[in-house]
mmCIF file with all atom_site columns, C-alpha atoms in Angstrom:
data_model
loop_
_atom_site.group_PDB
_atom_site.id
_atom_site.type_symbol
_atom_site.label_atom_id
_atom_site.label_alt_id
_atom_site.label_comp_id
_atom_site.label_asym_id
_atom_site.label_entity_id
_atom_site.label_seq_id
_atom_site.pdbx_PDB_ins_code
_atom_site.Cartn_x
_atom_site.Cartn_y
_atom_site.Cartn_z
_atom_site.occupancy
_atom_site.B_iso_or_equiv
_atom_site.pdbx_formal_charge
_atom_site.auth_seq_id
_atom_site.auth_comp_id
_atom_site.auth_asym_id
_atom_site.auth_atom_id
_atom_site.pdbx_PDB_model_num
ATOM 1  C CA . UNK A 1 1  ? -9.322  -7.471  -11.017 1.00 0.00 ? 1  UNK A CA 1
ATOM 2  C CA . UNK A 1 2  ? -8.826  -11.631 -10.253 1.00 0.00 ? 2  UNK A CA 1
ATOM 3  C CA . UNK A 1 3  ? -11.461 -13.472 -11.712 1.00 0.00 ? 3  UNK A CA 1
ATOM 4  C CA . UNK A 1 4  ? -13.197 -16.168 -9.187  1.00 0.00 ? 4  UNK A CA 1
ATOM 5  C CA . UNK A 1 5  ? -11.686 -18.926 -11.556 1.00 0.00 ? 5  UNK A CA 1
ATOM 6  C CA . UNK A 1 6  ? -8.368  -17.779 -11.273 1.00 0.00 ? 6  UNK A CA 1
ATOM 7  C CA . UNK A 1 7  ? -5.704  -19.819 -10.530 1.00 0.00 ? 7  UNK A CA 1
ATOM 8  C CA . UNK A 1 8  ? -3.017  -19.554 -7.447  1.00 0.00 ? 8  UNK A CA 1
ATOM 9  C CA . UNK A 1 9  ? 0.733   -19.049 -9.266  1.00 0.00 ? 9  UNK A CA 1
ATOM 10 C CA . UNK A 1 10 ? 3.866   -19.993 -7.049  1.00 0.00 ? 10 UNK A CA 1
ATOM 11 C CA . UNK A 1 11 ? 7.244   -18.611 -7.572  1.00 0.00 ? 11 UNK A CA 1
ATOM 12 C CA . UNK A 1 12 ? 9.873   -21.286 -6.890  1.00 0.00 ? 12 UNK A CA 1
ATOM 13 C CA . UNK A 1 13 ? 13.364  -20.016 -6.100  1.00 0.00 ? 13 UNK A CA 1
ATOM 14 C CA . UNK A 1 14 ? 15.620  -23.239 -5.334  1.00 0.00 ? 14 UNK A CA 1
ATOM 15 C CA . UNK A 1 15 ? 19.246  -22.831 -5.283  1.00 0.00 ? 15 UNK A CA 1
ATOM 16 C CA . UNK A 1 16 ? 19.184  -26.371 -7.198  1.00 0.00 ? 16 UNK A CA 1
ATOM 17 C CA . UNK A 1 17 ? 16.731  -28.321 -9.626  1.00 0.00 ? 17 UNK A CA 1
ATOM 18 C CA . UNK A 1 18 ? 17.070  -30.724 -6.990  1.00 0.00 ? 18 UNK A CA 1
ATOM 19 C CA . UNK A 1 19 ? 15.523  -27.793 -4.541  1.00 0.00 ? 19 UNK A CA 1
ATOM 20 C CA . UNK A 1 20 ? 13.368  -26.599 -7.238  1.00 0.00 ? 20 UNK A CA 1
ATOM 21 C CA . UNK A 1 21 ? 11.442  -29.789 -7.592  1.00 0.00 ? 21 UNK A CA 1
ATOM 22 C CA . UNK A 1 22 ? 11.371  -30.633 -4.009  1.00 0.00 ? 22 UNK A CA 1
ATOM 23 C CA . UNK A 1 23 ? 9.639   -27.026 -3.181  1.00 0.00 ? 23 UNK A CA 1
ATOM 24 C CA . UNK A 1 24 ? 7.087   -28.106 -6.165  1.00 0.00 ? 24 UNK A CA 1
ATOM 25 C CA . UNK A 1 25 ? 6.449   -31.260 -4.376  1.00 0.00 ? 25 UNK A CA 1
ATOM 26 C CA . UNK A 1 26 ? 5.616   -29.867 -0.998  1.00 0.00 ? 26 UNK A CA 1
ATOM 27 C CA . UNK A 1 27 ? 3.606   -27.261 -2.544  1.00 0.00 ? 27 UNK A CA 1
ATOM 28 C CA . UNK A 1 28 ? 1.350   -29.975 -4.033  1.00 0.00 ? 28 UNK A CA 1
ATOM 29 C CA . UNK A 1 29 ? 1.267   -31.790 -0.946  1.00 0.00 ? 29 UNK A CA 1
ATOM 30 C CA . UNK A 1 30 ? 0.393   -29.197 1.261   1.00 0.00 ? 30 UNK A CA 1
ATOM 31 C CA . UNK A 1 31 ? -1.801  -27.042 -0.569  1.00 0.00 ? 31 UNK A CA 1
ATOM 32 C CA . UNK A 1 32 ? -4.837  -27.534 1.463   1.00 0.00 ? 32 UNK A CA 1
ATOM 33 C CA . UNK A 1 33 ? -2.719  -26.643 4.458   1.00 0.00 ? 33 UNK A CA 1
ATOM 34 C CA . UNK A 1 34 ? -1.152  -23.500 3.131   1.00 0.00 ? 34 UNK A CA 1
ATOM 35 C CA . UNK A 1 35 ? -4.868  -22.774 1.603   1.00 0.00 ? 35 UNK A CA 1
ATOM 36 C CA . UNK A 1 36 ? -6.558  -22.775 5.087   1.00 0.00 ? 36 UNK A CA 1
ATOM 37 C CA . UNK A 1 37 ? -3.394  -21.061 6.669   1.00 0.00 ? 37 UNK A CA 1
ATOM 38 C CA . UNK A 1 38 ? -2.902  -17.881 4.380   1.00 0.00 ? 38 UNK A CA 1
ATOM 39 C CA . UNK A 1 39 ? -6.164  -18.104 2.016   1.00 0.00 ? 39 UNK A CA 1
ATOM 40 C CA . UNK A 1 40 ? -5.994  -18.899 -1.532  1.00 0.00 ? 40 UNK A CA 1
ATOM 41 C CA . UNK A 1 41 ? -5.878  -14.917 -2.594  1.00 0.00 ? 41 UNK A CA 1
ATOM 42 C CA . UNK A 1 42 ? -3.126  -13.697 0.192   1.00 0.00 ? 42 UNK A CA 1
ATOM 43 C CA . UNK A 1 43 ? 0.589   -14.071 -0.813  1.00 0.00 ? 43 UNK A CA 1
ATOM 44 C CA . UNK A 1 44 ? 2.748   -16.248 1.833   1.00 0.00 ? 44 UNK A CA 1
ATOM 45 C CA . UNK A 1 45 ? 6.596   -16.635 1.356   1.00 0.00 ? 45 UNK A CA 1
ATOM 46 C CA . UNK A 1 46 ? 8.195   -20.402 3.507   1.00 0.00 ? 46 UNK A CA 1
ATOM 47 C CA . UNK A 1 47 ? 11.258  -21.394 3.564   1.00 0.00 ? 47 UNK A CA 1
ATOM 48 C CA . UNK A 1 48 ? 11.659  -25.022 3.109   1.00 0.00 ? 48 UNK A CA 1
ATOM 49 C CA . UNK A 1 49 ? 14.739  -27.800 3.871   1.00 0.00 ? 49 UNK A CA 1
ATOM 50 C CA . UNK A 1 50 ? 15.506  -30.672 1.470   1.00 0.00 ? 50 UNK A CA 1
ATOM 51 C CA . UNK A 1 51 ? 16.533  -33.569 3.905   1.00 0.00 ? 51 UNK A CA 1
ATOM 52 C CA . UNK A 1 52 ? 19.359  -35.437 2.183   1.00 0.00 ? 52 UNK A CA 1
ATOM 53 C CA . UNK A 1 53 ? 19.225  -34.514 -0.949  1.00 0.00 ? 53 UNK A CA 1
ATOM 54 C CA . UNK A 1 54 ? 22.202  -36.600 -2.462  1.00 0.00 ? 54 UNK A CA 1
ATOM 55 C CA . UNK A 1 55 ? 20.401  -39.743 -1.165  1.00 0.00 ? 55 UNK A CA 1
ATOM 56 C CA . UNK A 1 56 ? 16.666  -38.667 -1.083  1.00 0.00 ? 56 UNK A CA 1
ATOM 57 C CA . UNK A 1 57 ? 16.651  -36.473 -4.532  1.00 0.00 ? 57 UNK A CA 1
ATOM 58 C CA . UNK A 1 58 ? 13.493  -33.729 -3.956  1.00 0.00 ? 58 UNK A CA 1
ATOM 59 C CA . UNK A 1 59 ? 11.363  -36.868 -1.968  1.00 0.00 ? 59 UNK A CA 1
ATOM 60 C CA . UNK A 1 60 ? 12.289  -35.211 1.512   1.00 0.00 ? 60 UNK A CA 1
ATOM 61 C CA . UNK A 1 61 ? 11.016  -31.609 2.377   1.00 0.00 ? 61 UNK A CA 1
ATOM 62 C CA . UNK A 1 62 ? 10.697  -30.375 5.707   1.00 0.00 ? 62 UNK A CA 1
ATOM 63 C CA . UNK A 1 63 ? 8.952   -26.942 6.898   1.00 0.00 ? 63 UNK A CA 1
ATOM 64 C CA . UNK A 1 64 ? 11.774  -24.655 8.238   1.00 0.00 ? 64 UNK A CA 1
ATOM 65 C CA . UNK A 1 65 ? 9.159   -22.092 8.484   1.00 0.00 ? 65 UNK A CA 1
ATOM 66 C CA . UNK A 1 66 ? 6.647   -19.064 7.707   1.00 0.00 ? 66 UNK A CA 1
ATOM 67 C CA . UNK A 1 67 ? 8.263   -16.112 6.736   1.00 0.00 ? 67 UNK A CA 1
ATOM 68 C CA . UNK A 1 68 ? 5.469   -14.413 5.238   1.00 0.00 ? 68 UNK A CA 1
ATOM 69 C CA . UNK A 1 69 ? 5.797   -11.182 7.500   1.00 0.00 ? 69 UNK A CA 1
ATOM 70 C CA . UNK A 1 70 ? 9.907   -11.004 7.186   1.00 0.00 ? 70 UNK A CA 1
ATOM 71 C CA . UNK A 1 71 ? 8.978   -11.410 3.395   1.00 0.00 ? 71 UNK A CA 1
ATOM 72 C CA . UNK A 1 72 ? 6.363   -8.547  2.425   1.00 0.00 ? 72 UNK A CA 1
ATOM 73 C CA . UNK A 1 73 ? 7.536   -5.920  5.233   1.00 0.00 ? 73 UNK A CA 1
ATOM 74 C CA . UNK A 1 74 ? 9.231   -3.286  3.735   1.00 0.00 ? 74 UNK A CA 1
ATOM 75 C CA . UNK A 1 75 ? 12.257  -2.195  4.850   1.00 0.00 ? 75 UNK A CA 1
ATOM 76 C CA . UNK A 1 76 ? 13.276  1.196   6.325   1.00 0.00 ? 76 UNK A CA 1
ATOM 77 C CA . UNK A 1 77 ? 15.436  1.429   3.366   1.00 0.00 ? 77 UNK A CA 1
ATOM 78 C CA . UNK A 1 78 ? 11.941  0.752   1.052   1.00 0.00 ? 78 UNK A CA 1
ATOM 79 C CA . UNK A 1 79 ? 10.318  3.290   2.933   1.00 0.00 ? 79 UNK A CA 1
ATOM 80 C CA . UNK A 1 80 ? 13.252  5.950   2.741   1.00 0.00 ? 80 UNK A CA 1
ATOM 81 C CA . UNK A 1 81 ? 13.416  5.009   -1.108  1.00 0.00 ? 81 UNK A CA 1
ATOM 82 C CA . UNK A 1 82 ? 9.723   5.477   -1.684  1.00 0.00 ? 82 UNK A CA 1
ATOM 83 C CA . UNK A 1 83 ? 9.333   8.832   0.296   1.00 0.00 ? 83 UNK A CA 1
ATOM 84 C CA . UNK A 1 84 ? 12.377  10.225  -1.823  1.00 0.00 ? 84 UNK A CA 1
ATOM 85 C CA . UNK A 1 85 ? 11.030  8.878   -5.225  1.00 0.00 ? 85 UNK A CA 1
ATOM 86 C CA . UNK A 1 86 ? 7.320   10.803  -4.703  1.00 0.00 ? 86 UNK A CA 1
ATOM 87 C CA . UNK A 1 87 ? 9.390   13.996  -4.001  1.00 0.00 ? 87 UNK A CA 1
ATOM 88 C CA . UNK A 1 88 ? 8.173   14.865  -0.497  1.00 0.00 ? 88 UNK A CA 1
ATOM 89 C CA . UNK A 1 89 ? 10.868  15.145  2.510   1.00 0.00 ? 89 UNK A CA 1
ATOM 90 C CA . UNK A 1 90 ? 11.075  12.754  5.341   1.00 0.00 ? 90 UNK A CA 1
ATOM 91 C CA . UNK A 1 91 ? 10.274  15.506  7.624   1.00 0.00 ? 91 UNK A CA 1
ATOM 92 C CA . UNK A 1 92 ? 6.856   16.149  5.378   1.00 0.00 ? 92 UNK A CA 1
ATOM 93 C CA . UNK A 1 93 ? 6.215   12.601  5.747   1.00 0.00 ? 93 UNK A CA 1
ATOM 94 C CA . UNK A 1 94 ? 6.289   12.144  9.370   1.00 0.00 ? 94 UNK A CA 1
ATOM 95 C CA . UNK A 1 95 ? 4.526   16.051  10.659  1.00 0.00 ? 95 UNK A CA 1
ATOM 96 C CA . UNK A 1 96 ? 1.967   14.681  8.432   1.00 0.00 ? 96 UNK A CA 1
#
């Protein structure tokens, strides 16, 4: 159970420091944003831009956008997996 003091974590996947750092950045700077938009308990998943990096370094982030939904849907594939791995049949599963 989360505690009222917890704190938010953030998983930063950047292809590059460079990316790495600039996601860090626009996570600092937009956390009141992202707070009011998805809640500070709900997960959320964006996909971010780094404008220039060679000449900006991580200073330049833009919002390419939410993917939250595309993110934490699971896939027919997920669903196929999971119905096999508890041992019932697909046909079970749906004449339920």
């Amino acid at each position: 159970m989360r505690d009222e003091r917890d704190k938010p974590a953030f998983v930063i996947c950047g292809q590059t420091s460079i990316a790495n750092r600039a996601a860090a950045r626009y996570l600092d700077a937009e956390f009141q944003r992202l707070k009011r938009a998805h809640g500070l308990r709900r997960r959320f998943c964006v996909l971010l831009r780094v404008i220039e990096p060679e000449s900006y370094g991580p200073s330049v982030v833009e919002l390419v956008r939410d993917v939250t939904t595309e993110a934490f849907t699971p896939s027919p594939a997920d669903d196929a997996e999971a119905t096999e791995a508890s041992g019932t049949s697909e046909d079970e599963v749906t004449s339920a």
